[in-house]
GROMACS .gro file of C-alpha atoms in nm:
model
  328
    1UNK     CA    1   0.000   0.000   0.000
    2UNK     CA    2   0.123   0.341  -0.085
    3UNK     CA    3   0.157   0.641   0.125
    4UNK     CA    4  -0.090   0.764  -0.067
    5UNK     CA    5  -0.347   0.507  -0.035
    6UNK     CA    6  -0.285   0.428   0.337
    7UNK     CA    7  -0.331   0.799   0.411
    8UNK     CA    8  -0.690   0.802   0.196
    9UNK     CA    9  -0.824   0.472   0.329
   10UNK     CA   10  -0.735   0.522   0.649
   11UNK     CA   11  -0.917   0.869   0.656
   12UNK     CA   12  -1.232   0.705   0.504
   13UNK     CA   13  -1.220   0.461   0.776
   14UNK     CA   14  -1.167   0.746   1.061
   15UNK     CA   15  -1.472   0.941   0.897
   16UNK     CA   16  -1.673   0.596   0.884
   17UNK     CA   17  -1.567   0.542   1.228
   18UNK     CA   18  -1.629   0.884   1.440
   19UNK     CA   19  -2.021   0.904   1.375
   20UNK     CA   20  -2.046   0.540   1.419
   21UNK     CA   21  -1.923   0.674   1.802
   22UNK     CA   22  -2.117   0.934   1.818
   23UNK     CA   23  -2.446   0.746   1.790
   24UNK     CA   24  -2.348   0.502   1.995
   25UNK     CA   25  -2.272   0.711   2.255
   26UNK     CA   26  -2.601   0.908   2.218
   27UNK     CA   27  -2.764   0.547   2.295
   28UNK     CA   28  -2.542   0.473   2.529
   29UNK     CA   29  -2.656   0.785   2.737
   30UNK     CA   30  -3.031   0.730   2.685
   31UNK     CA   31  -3.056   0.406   2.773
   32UNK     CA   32  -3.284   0.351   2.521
   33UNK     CA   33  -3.132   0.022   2.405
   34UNK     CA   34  -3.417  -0.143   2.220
   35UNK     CA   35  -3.264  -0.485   2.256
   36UNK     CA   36  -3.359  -0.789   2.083
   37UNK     CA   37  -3.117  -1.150   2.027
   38UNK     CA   38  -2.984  -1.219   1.746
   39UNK     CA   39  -3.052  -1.615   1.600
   40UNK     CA   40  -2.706  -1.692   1.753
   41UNK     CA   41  -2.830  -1.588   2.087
   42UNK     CA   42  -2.598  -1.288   2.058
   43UNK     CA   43  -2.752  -0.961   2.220
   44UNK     CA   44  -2.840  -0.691   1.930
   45UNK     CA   45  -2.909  -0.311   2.032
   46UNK     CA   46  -2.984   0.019   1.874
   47UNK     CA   47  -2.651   0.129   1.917
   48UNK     CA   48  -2.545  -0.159   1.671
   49UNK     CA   49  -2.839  -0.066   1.402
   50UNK     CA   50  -2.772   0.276   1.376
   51UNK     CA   51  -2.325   0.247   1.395
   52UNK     CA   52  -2.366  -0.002   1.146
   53UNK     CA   53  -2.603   0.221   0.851
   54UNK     CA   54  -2.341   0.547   0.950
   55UNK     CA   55  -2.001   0.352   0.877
   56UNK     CA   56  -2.183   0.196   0.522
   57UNK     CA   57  -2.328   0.485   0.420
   58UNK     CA   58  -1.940   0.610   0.415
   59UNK     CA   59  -1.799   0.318   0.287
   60UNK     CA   60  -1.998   0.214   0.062
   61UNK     CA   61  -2.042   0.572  -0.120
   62UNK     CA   62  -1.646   0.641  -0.066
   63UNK     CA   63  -1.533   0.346  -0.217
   64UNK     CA   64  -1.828   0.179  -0.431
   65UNK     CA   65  -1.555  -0.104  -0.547
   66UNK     CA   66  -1.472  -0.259  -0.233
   67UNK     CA   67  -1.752  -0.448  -0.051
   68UNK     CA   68  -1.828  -0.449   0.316
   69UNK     CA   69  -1.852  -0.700   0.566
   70UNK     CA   70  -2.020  -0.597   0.822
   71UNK     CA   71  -2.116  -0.821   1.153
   72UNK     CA   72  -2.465  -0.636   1.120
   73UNK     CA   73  -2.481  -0.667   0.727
   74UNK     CA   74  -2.569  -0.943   0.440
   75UNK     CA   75  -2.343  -1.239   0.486
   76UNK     CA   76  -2.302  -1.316   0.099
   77UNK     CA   77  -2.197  -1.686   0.043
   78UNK     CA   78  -1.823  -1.771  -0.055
   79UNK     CA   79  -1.880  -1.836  -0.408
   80UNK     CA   80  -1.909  -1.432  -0.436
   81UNK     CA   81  -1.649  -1.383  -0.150
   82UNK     CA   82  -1.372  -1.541  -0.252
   83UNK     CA   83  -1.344  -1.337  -0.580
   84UNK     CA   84  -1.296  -1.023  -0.317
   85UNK     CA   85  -0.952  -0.917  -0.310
   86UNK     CA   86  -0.954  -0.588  -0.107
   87UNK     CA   87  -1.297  -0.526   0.161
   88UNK     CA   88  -1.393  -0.361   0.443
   89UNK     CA   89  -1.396  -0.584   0.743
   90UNK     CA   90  -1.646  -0.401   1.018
   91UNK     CA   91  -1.800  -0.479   1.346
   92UNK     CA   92  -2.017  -0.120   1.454
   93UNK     CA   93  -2.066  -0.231   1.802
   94UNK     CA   94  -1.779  -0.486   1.952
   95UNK     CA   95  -1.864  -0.575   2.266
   96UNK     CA   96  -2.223  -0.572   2.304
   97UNK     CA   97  -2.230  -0.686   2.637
   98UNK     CA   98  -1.963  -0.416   2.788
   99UNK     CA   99  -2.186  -0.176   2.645
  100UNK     CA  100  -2.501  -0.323   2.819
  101UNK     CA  101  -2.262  -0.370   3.133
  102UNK     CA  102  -2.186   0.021   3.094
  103UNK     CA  103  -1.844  -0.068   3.173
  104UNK     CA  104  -1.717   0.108   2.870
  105UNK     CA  105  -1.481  -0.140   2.703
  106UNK     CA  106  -1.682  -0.127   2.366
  107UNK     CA  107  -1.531  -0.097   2.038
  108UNK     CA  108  -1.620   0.044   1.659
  109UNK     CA  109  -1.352  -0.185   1.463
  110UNK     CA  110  -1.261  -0.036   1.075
  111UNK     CA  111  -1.049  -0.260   0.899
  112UNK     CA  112  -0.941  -0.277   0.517
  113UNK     CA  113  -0.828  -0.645   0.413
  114UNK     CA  114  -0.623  -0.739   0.079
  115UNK     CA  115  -0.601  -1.055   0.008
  116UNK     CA  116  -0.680  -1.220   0.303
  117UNK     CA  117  -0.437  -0.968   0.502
  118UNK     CA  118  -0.553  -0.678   0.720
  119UNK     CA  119  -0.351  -0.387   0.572
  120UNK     CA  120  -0.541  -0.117   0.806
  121UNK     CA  121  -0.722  -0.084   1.098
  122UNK     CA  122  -0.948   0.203   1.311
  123UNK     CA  123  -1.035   0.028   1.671
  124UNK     CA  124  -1.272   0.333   1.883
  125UNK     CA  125  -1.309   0.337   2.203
  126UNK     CA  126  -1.612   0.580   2.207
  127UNK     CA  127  -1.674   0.602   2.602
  128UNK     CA  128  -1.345   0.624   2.677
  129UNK     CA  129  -1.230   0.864   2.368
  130UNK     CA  130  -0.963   0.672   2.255
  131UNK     CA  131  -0.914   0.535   1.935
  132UNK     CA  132  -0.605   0.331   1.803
  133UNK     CA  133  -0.532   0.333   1.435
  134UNK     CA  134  -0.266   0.172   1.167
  135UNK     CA  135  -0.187   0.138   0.811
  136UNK     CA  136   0.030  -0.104   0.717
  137UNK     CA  137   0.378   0.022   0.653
  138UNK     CA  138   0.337   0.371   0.733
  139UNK     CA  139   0.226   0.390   1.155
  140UNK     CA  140   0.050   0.280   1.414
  141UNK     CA  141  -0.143   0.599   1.660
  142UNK     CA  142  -0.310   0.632   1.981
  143UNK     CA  143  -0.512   0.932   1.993
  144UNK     CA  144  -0.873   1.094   2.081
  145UNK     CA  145  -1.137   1.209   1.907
  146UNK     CA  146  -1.070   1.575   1.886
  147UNK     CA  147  -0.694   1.559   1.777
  148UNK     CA  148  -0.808   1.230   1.541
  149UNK     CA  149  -1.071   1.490   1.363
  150UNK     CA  150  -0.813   1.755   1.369
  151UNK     CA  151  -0.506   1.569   1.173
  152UNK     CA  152  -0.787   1.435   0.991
  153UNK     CA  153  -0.944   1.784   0.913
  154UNK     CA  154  -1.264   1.699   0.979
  155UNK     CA  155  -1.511   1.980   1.200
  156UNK     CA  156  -1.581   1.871   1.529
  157UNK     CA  157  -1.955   1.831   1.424
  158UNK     CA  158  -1.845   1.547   1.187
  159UNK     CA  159  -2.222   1.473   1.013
  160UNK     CA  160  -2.394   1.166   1.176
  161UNK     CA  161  -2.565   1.040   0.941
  162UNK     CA  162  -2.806   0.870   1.162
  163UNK     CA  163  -2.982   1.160   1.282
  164UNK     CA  164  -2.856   1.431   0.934
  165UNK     CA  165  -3.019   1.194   0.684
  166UNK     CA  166  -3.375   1.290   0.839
  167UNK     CA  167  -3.313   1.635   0.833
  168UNK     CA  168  -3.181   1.611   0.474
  169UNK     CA  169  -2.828   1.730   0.618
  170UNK     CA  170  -2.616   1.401   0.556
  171UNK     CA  171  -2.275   1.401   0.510
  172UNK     CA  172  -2.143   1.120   0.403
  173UNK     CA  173  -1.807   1.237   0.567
  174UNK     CA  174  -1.573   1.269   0.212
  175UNK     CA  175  -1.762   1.156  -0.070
  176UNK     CA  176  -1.587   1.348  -0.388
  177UNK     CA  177  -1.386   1.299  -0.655
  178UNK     CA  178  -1.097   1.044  -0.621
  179UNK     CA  179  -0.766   1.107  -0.559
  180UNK     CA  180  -0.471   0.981  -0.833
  181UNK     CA  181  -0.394   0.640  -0.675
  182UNK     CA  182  -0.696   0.641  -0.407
  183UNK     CA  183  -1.039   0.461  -0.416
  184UNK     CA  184  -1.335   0.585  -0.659
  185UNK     CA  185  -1.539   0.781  -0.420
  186UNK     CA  186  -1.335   0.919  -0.157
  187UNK     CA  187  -1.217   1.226  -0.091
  188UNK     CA  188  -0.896   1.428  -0.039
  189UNK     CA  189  -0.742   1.301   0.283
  190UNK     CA  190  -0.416   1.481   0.246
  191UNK     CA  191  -0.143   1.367   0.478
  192UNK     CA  192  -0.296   1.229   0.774
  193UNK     CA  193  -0.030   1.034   0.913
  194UNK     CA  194   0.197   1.286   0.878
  195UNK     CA  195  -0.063   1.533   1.098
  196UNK     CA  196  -0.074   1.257   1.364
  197UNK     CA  197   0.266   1.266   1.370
  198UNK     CA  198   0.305   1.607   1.449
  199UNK     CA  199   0.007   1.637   1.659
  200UNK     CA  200   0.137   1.711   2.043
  201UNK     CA  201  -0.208   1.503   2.126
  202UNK     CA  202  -0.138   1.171   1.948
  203UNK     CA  203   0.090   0.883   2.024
  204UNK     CA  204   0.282   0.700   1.779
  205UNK     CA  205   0.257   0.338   1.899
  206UNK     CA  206   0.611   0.119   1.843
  207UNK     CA  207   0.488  -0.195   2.071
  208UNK     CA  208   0.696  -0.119   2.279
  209UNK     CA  209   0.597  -0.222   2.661
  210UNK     CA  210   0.461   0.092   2.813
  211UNK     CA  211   0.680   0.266   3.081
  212UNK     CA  212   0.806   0.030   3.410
  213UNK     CA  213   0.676  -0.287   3.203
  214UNK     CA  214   0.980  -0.363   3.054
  215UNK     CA  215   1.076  -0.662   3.270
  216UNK     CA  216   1.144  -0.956   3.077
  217UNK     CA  217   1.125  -1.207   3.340
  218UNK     CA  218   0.729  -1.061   3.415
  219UNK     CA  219   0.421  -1.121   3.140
  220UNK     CA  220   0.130  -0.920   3.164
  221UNK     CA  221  -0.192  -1.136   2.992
  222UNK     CA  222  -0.510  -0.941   2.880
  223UNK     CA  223  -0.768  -1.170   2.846
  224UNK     CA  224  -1.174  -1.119   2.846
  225UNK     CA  225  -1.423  -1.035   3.107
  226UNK     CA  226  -1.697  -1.219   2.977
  227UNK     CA  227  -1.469  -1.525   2.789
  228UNK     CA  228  -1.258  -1.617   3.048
  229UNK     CA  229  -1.300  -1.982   3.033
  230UNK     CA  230  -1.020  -2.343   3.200
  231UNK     CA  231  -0.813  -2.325   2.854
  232UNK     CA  232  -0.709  -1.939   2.900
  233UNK     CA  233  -0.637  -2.053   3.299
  234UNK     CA  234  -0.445  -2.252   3.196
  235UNK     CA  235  -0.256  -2.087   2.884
  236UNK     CA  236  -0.194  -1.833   3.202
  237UNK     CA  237  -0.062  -2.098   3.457
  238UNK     CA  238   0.173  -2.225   3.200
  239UNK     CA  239   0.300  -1.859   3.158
  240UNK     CA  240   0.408  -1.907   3.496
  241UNK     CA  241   0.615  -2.179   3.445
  242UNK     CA  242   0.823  -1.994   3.210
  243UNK     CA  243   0.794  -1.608   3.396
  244UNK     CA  244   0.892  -1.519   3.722
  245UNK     CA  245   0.571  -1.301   3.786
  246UNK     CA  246   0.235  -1.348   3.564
  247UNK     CA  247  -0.010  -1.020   3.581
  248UNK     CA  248  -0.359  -1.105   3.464
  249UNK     CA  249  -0.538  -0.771   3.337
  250UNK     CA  250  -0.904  -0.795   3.245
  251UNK     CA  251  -1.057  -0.616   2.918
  252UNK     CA  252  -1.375  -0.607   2.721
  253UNK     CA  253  -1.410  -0.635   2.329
  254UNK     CA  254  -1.130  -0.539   2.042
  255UNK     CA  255  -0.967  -0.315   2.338
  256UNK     CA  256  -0.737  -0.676   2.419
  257UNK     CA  257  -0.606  -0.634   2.091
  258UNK     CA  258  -0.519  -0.279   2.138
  259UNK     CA  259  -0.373  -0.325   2.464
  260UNK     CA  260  -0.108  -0.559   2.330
  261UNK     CA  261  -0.044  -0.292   2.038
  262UNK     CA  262   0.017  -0.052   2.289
  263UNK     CA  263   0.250  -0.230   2.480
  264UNK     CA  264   0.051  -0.300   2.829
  265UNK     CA  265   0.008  -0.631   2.772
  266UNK     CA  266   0.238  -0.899   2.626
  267UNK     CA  267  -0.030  -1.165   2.573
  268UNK     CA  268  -0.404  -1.219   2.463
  269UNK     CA  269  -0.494  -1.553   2.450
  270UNK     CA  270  -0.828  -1.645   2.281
  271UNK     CA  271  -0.892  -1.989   2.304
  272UNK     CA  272  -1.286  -1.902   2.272
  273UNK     CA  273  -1.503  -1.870   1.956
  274UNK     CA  274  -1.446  -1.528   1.791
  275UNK     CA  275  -1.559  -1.391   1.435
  276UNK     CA  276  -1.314  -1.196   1.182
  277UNK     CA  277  -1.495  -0.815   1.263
  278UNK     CA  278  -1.426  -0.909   1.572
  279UNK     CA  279  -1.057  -0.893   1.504
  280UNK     CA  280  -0.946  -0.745   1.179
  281UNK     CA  281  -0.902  -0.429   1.288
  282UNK     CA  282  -0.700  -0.514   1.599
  283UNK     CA  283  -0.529  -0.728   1.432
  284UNK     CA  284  -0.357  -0.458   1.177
  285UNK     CA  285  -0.295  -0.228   1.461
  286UNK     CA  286  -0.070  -0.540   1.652
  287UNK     CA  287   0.105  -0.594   1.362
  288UNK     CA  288   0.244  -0.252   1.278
  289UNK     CA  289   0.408  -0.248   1.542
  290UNK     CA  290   0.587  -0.585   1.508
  291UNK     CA  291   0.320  -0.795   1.709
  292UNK     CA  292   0.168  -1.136   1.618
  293UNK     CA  293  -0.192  -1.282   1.628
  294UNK     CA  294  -0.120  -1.645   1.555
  295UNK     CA  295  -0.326  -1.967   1.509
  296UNK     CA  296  -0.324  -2.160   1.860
  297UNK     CA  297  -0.474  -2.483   1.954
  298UNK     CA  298  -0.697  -2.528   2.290
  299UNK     CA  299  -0.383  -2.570   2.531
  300UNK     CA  300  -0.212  -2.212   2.359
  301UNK     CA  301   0.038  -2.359   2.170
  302UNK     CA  302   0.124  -2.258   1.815
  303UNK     CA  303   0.354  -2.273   1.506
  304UNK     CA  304   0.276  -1.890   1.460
  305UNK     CA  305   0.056  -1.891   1.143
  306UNK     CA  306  -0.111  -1.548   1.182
  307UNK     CA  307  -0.480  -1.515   1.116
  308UNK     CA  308  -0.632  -1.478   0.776
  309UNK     CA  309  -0.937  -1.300   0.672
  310UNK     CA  310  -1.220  -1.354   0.430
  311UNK     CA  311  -1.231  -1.713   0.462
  312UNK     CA  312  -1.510  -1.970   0.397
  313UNK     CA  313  -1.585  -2.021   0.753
  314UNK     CA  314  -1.599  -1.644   0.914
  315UNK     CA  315  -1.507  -1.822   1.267
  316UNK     CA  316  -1.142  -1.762   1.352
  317UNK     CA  317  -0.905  -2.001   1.451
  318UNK     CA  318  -0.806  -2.009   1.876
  319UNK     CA  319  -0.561  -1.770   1.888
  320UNK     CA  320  -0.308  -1.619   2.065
  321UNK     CA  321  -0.172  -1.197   2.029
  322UNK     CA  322   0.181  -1.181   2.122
  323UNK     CA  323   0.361  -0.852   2.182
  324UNK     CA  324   0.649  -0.690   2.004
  325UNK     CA  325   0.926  -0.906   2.141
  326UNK     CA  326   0.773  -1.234   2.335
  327UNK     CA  327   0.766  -1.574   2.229
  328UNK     CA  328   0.444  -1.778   2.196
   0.00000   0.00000   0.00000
């Protein structure tokens, strides 16, 4: 992926992402949840509905050629699948549960996918405003909502199109003529890494572990509050054998994923069902900075294939993230 290219996909999928936040915030405030389950027994809210119609009404009108797989969208059979090279990989509302929990470890996850790779990545944190982005090759940031709209020069009212479309005030947040090199559809992004970069309110991320963490005879292990299940007890207890000191820290949703990016956590084993929105995203923000998701079986082991996307089965694999630096 060029510079180019990274910097104008990677601003659609911040202008996707931010009013996919903003309504779900707006939901999360009222209370107003209108929740139903899904055939999979999953819980389905609102908040999910209306995230899900604001990031495709950007994607889909920024960059008409690449499809969309959305958790909350039409699951088209592999027969048409498999001829997709490049698509959007996109879960609206990750963490369903933390958000009915109000604990606020719910995610939007963006993610752009070429063949079978994620290349780029948007993970929001929307109650906690921060939101970790990547594109392969060119950075990995850590930064809120204000100074993400700022390098991205977007207003602070970026248009939601969930409540604008009524009013007949939608913006479908950089719908305009292409750029040389960029996808049909979408609009000038100019150089938003480089204005993350030089923002004083943004954070490169290098995967680094984050300051007095650096101990390599100590793990930290992120693993889920609602998952936690024996095989991740005892992927843990074998870290023991192998660490002087094991710290278990508990998150909700995609934010696992970021953690490790980020460099407060060294592993995230997920030896529990998961689907590919659930991960995509994540998963291109842990690998720009020179971490590892990687195929696992039940007991945590693994010969380190990383996770692929756009498969015949959406399931992934048990897997294990691995920070910049530790062995699996």
């Amino acid at each position: 992926m060029t510079k180019q290219e990274a910097n104008t996909f990677l601003s659609l999928a911040v202008r996707a992402s931010l009013p996919a936040a903003r309504a779900i915030l707006r939901i999360y405030e009222e209370g107003n949840w209108e929740l139903e389950e899904k055939a999979d027994k999953t819980p389905l809210t609102r908040a999910d509905r209306e995230a899900h119609d604001a990031i495709l009404s950007v994607l889909e009108e920024g960059t008409p050629e690449v499809p969309v797989l959305s958790e909350e969208g039409a699951h088209l059979p592999f027969e048409t699948r498999r001829t997709w090279e490049r698509l959007w990989v996109v879960d609206p509302l990750d963490g369903t549960k933390e958000f009915l929990s109000r604990n606020g470890e719910f995610t939007v996850n963006v993610a752009l996918v070429d063949s079978g790779v994620p290349v780029l990545g948007v993970v929001g944190v929307p109650a906690l405003d921060t939101y970790y982005l990547a594109a392969g090759g060119h950075g990995a940031f850590r930064a809120s909502r204000a100074a993400l709209e700022a390098a991205a020069g977007a207003a602070p009212g970026v248009a939601d199109p969930a409540t604008d479309a009524a009013a007949g005030t939608a913006d479908t947040a950089g719908a305009a003529p292409a750029d040389q090199g960029g996808p049909t559809g979408a609009a000038g992004a100019g150089d938003l890494l480089a204005a993350l970069r030089a923002s004083e309110e943004a954070v490169e991320l290098d995967g680094e572990p984050s300051a007095g963490a650096a101990d390599p005879s100590s793990a930290r292990v992120v693993a889920s509050r609602s998952h936690m299940n024996a095989e991740t007890e005892a992927f843990i207890e074998g870290l023991k054998t192998r660490y002087d000191a094991v710290e278990l820290v508990q998150a909700g949703s995609a934010v696992k994923l970021c953690r490790v990016a980020e460099g407060g956590a060294d592993y995230y084993p997920r030896l529990a069902p998961t689907m590919e929105w659930d991960t995509a995203a994540g998963d291109a923000v842990v690998r720009e900075v020179g971490g590892r998701v990687v195929i696992a079986a039940a007991d945590g082991s693994s010969e380190g294939q990383a996770l692929t996307y756009n498969k015949e089965d959406l399931h992934n694999p048990f897997f294990v993230a691995v920070g910049k630096g530790r062995d699996i």
